[in-house]
Amino acid sequence: MLSKIALLGLGGRRTPQLITEDLQAVYRYIEQMMTDLHAQLTDKEKQLNKKKKSTKETDKSLTALLWTIRDLEETVASSSKVLQAITTIMSMSGLGLCSHTVGSVTNELTSIRKTASEVVKDATRLLRIPATHAMVFMVSPEKRNHKSYATPVQ
């Protein structure tokens, strides 16, 4: 999706029909991400309330959870701004873009490209599933088949 956002209104994607299709695709993608972000936000808020009631929780874990909630809220806010900008461009000419409005939309498309790519990167970072395990492969020559060792890796 980042490649589609980067080419929004550039190169061979400058015709009104292609710009409209790309804007609709970006809109749907960010809208789907917003629903995922909202679900993640409600889950983190439930976790925070649960941890506040617990007396065992450290300030460090609560602070980390609060920062995550703040990041989610900021990403949701910036996502809604991008969706609003896309809606504004799409509604400039009623049903879609026409050839005489493409020139006036170029500046808006530039700002949408920048903010939408930032939103997608932030949302991807926030929605990733953290790893719970790490797999380690140990490679050694045949001479050392009786004695295992691991070479330190930085």
mmCIF file of C-alpha atoms in Angstrom:
data_model
loop_
_atom_site.group_PDB
_atom_site.id
_atom_site.type_symbol
_atom_site.label_atom_id
_atom_site.label_comp_id
_atom_site.label_asym_id
_atom_site.label_seq_id
_atom_site.Cartn_x
_atom_site.Cartn_y
_atom_site.Cartn_z
ATOM 1 C CA MET A 1 0.000 0.000 0.000
ATOM 2 C CA LEU A 2 2.915 2.356 0.616
ATOM 3 C CA SER A 3 3.872 2.085 -3.054
ATOM 4 C CA LYS A 4 0.328 3.050 -4.085
ATOM 5 C CA ILE A 5 0.420 6.025 -1.709
ATOM 6 C CA ALA A 6 3.841 7.100 -2.998
ATOM 7 C CA LEU A 7 2.563 7.119 -6.608
ATOM 8 C CA LEU A 8 -0.728 8.877 -5.826
ATOM 9 C CA GLY A 9 -1.257 11.347 -8.668
ATOM 10 C CA LEU A 10 2.250 10.895 -10.102
ATOM 11 C CA GLY A 11 3.663 9.432 -13.296
ATOM 12 C CA GLY A 12 1.175 7.393 -15.262
ATOM 13 C CA ARG A 13 -1.414 7.691 -12.465
ATOM 14 C CA ARG A 14 -2.392 11.299 -13.292
ATOM 15 C CA THR A 15 -5.684 10.732 -15.073
ATOM 16 C CA PRO A 16 -8.800 11.641 -13.094
ATOM 17 C CA GLN A 17 -10.086 8.063 -13.176
ATOM 18 C CA LEU A 18 -6.812 6.611 -11.858
ATOM 19 C CA ILE A 19 -6.517 9.288 -9.165
ATOM 20 C CA THR A 20 -10.080 8.541 -8.061
ATOM 21 C CA GLU A 21 -9.404 4.785 -7.972
ATOM 22 C CA ASP A 22 -6.190 5.281 -6.001
ATOM 23 C CA LEU A 23 -7.856 7.648 -3.541
ATOM 24 C CA GLN A 24 -10.682 5.175 -2.996
ATOM 25 C CA ALA A 25 -8.210 2.327 -2.414
ATOM 26 C CA VAL A 26 -6.178 4.396 0.064
ATOM 27 C CA TYR A 27 -9.392 5.506 1.781
ATOM 28 C CA ARG A 28 -10.586 1.915 2.226
ATOM 29 C CA TYR A 29 -7.184 0.782 3.493
ATOM 30 C CA ILE A 30 -6.863 3.568 6.065
ATOM 31 C CA GLU A 31 -10.484 3.104 7.109
ATOM 32 C CA GLN A 32 -9.803 -0.599 7.765
ATOM 33 C CA MET A 33 -6.673 0.305 9.719
ATOM 34 C CA MET A 34 -8.698 2.757 11.809
ATOM 35 C CA THR A 35 -11.119 0.036 12.857
ATOM 36 C CA ASP A 36 -8.149 -2.129 13.863
ATOM 37 C CA LEU A 37 -6.623 0.807 15.754
ATOM 38 C CA HIS A 38 -9.906 1.446 17.582
ATOM 39 C CA ALA A 39 -10.073 -2.203 18.607
ATOM 40 C CA GLN A 40 -6.464 -2.082 19.808
ATOM 41 C CA LEU A 41 -7.168 1.149 21.699
ATOM 42 C CA THR A 42 -10.154 -0.268 23.565
ATOM 43 C CA ASP A 43 -8.125 -3.377 24.404
ATOM 44 C CA LYS A 44 -5.239 -1.301 25.782
ATOM 45 C CA GLU A 45 -7.647 0.865 27.804
ATOM 46 C CA LYS A 46 -9.154 -2.281 29.346
ATOM 47 C CA GLN A 47 -5.645 -3.489 30.170
ATOM 48 C CA LEU A 48 -4.865 -0.127 31.780
ATOM 49 C CA ASN A 49 -7.988 -0.215 33.947
ATOM 50 C CA LYS A 50 -7.171 -3.766 34.988
ATOM 51 C CA LYS A 51 -3.572 -2.860 35.830
ATOM 52 C CA LYS A 52 -4.644 0.240 37.784
ATOM 53 C CA LYS A 53 -6.764 -1.961 40.038
ATOM 54 C CA SER A 54 -3.870 -4.339 40.595
ATOM 55 C CA THR A 55 -1.431 -3.322 43.314
ATOM 56 C CA LYS A 56 1.415 -5.415 41.894
ATOM 57 C CA GLU A 57 1.943 -3.369 38.754
ATOM 58 C CA THR A 58 5.024 -1.192 38.506
ATOM 59 C CA ASP A 59 5.090 2.371 37.314
ATOM 60 C CA LYS A 60 7.229 1.293 34.371
ATOM 61 C CA SER A 61 4.558 -1.036 32.943
ATOM 62 C CA LEU A 62 1.822 1.558 33.479
ATOM 63 C CA THR A 63 3.908 4.245 31.803
ATOM 64 C CA ALA A 64 4.594 2.004 28.802
ATOM 65 C CA LEU A 65 0.892 1.247 28.485
ATOM 66 C CA LEU A 66 -0.013 4.940 28.715
ATOM 67 C CA TRP A 67 2.503 5.795 25.977
ATOM 68 C CA THR A 68 1.038 3.087 23.763
ATOM 69 C CA ILE A 69 -2.463 4.484 24.314
ATOM 70 C CA ARG A 70 -1.243 8.001 23.484
ATOM 71 C CA ASP A 71 0.395 6.772 20.274
ATOM 72 C CA LEU A 72 -2.787 4.942 19.278
ATOM 73 C CA GLU A 73 -4.903 8.060 19.904
ATOM 74 C CA GLU A 74 -2.556 10.245 17.857
ATOM 75 C CA THR A 75 -2.533 7.761 14.981
ATOM 76 C CA VAL A 76 -6.344 7.548 15.009
ATOM 77 C CA ALA A 77 -6.556 11.357 14.945
ATOM 78 C CA SER A 78 -4.117 11.694 12.047
ATOM 79 C CA SER A 79 -5.901 8.878 10.189
ATOM 80 C CA SER A 80 -9.192 10.704 10.463
ATOM 81 C CA LYS A 81 -7.548 13.877 9.117
ATOM 82 C CA VAL A 82 -6.244 11.954 6.097
ATOM 83 C CA LEU A 83 -9.677 10.435 5.483
ATOM 84 C CA GLN A 84 -11.233 13.880 5.726
ATOM 85 C CA ALA A 85 -8.737 15.283 3.200
ATOM 86 C CA ILE A 86 -9.443 12.413 0.799
ATOM 87 C CA THR A 87 -13.184 12.977 1.183
ATOM 88 C CA THR A 88 -12.709 16.676 0.460
ATOM 89 C CA ILE A 89 -10.781 15.977 -2.748
ATOM 90 C CA MET A 90 -13.310 13.371 -3.864
ATOM 91 C CA SER A 91 -16.243 15.728 -3.262
ATOM 92 C CA MET A 92 -14.692 18.697 -5.103
ATOM 93 C CA SER A 93 -16.455 17.748 -8.271
ATOM 94 C CA GLY A 94 -19.385 15.748 -6.940
ATOM 95 C CA LEU A 95 -19.033 12.159 -8.080
ATOM 96 C CA GLY A 96 -15.307 12.196 -8.728
ATOM 97 C CA LEU A 97 -12.477 14.198 -10.205
ATOM 98 C CA CYS A 98 -12.810 15.812 -13.590
ATOM 99 C CA SER A 99 -9.982 16.971 -15.802
ATOM 100 C CA HIS A 100 -10.227 20.681 -14.936
ATOM 101 C CA THR A 101 -9.885 20.092 -11.151
ATOM 102 C CA VAL A 102 -6.781 17.883 -11.318
ATOM 103 C CA GLY A 103 -4.426 20.880 -11.396
ATOM 104 C CA SER A 104 -5.915 22.399 -8.242
ATOM 105 C CA VAL A 105 -5.717 19.052 -6.435
ATOM 106 C CA THR A 106 -1.979 18.536 -6.940
ATOM 107 C CA ASN A 107 -0.986 20.335 -3.725
ATOM 108 C CA GLU A 108 -3.571 18.399 -1.751
ATOM 109 C CA LEU A 109 -2.317 15.116 -3.191
ATOM 110 C CA THR A 110 1.239 15.992 -2.156
ATOM 111 C CA SER A 111 0.194 16.555 1.449
ATOM 112 C CA ILE A 112 -1.954 13.404 1.413
ATOM 113 C CA ARG A 113 0.991 11.358 0.105
ATOM 114 C CA LYS A 114 3.160 12.560 2.978
ATOM 115 C CA THR A 115 0.653 12.222 5.809
ATOM 116 C CA ALA A 116 -0.895 8.971 4.567
ATOM 117 C CA SER A 117 2.493 7.257 4.356
ATOM 118 C CA GLU A 118 3.304 8.401 7.907
ATOM 119 C CA VAL A 119 -0.072 7.153 9.135
ATOM 120 C CA VAL A 120 0.386 3.757 7.482
ATOM 121 C CA LYS A 121 3.890 3.375 8.953
ATOM 122 C CA ASP A 122 2.725 4.361 12.442
ATOM 123 C CA ALA A 123 -0.320 2.114 12.297
ATOM 124 C CA THR A 124 1.743 -0.815 11.061
ATOM 125 C CA ARG A 125 4.155 -0.306 13.933
ATOM 126 C CA LEU A 126 1.325 -0.126 16.474
ATOM 127 C CA LEU A 127 -0.656 -3.051 15.080
ATOM 128 C CA ARG A 128 2.228 -5.488 14.766
ATOM 129 C CA ILE A 129 2.150 -8.621 16.871
ATOM 130 C CA PRO A 130 5.274 -8.733 19.039
ATOM 131 C CA ALA A 131 7.413 -11.832 18.907
ATOM 132 C CA THR A 132 7.113 -14.235 21.810
ATOM 133 C CA HIS A 133 9.894 -16.620 20.840
ATOM 134 C CA ALA A 134 13.228 -16.484 19.048
ATOM 135 C CA MET A 135 14.649 -19.349 17.027
ATOM 136 C CA VAL A 136 18.416 -19.830 17.145
ATOM 137 C CA PHE A 137 20.363 -21.891 14.616
ATOM 138 C CA MET A 138 23.788 -23.088 15.626
ATOM 139 C CA VAL A 139 26.222 -23.973 12.875
ATOM 140 C CA SER A 140 29.488 -25.725 13.543
ATOM 141 C CA PRO A 141 32.036 -27.703 11.512
ATOM 142 C CA GLU A 142 32.057 -31.484 11.574
ATOM 143 C CA LYS A 143 35.176 -31.513 13.759
ATOM 144 C CA ARG A 144 33.121 -30.152 16.626
ATOM 145 C CA ASN A 145 30.265 -32.658 16.456
ATOM 146 C CA HIS A 146 30.964 -33.802 20.024
ATOM 147 C CA LYS A 147 31.225 -30.327 21.543
ATOM 148 C CA SER A 148 28.551 -27.732 20.910
ATOM 149 C CA TYR A 149 29.303 -24.049 21.160
ATOM 150 C CA ALA A 150 27.760 -20.828 20.008
ATOM 151 C CA THR A 151 29.641 -18.014 18.334
ATOM 152 C CA PRO A 152 28.659 -14.663 19.824
ATOM 153 C CA VAL A 153 26.802 -12.455 17.349
ATOM 154 C CA GLN A 154 26.297 -8.751 17.752
#
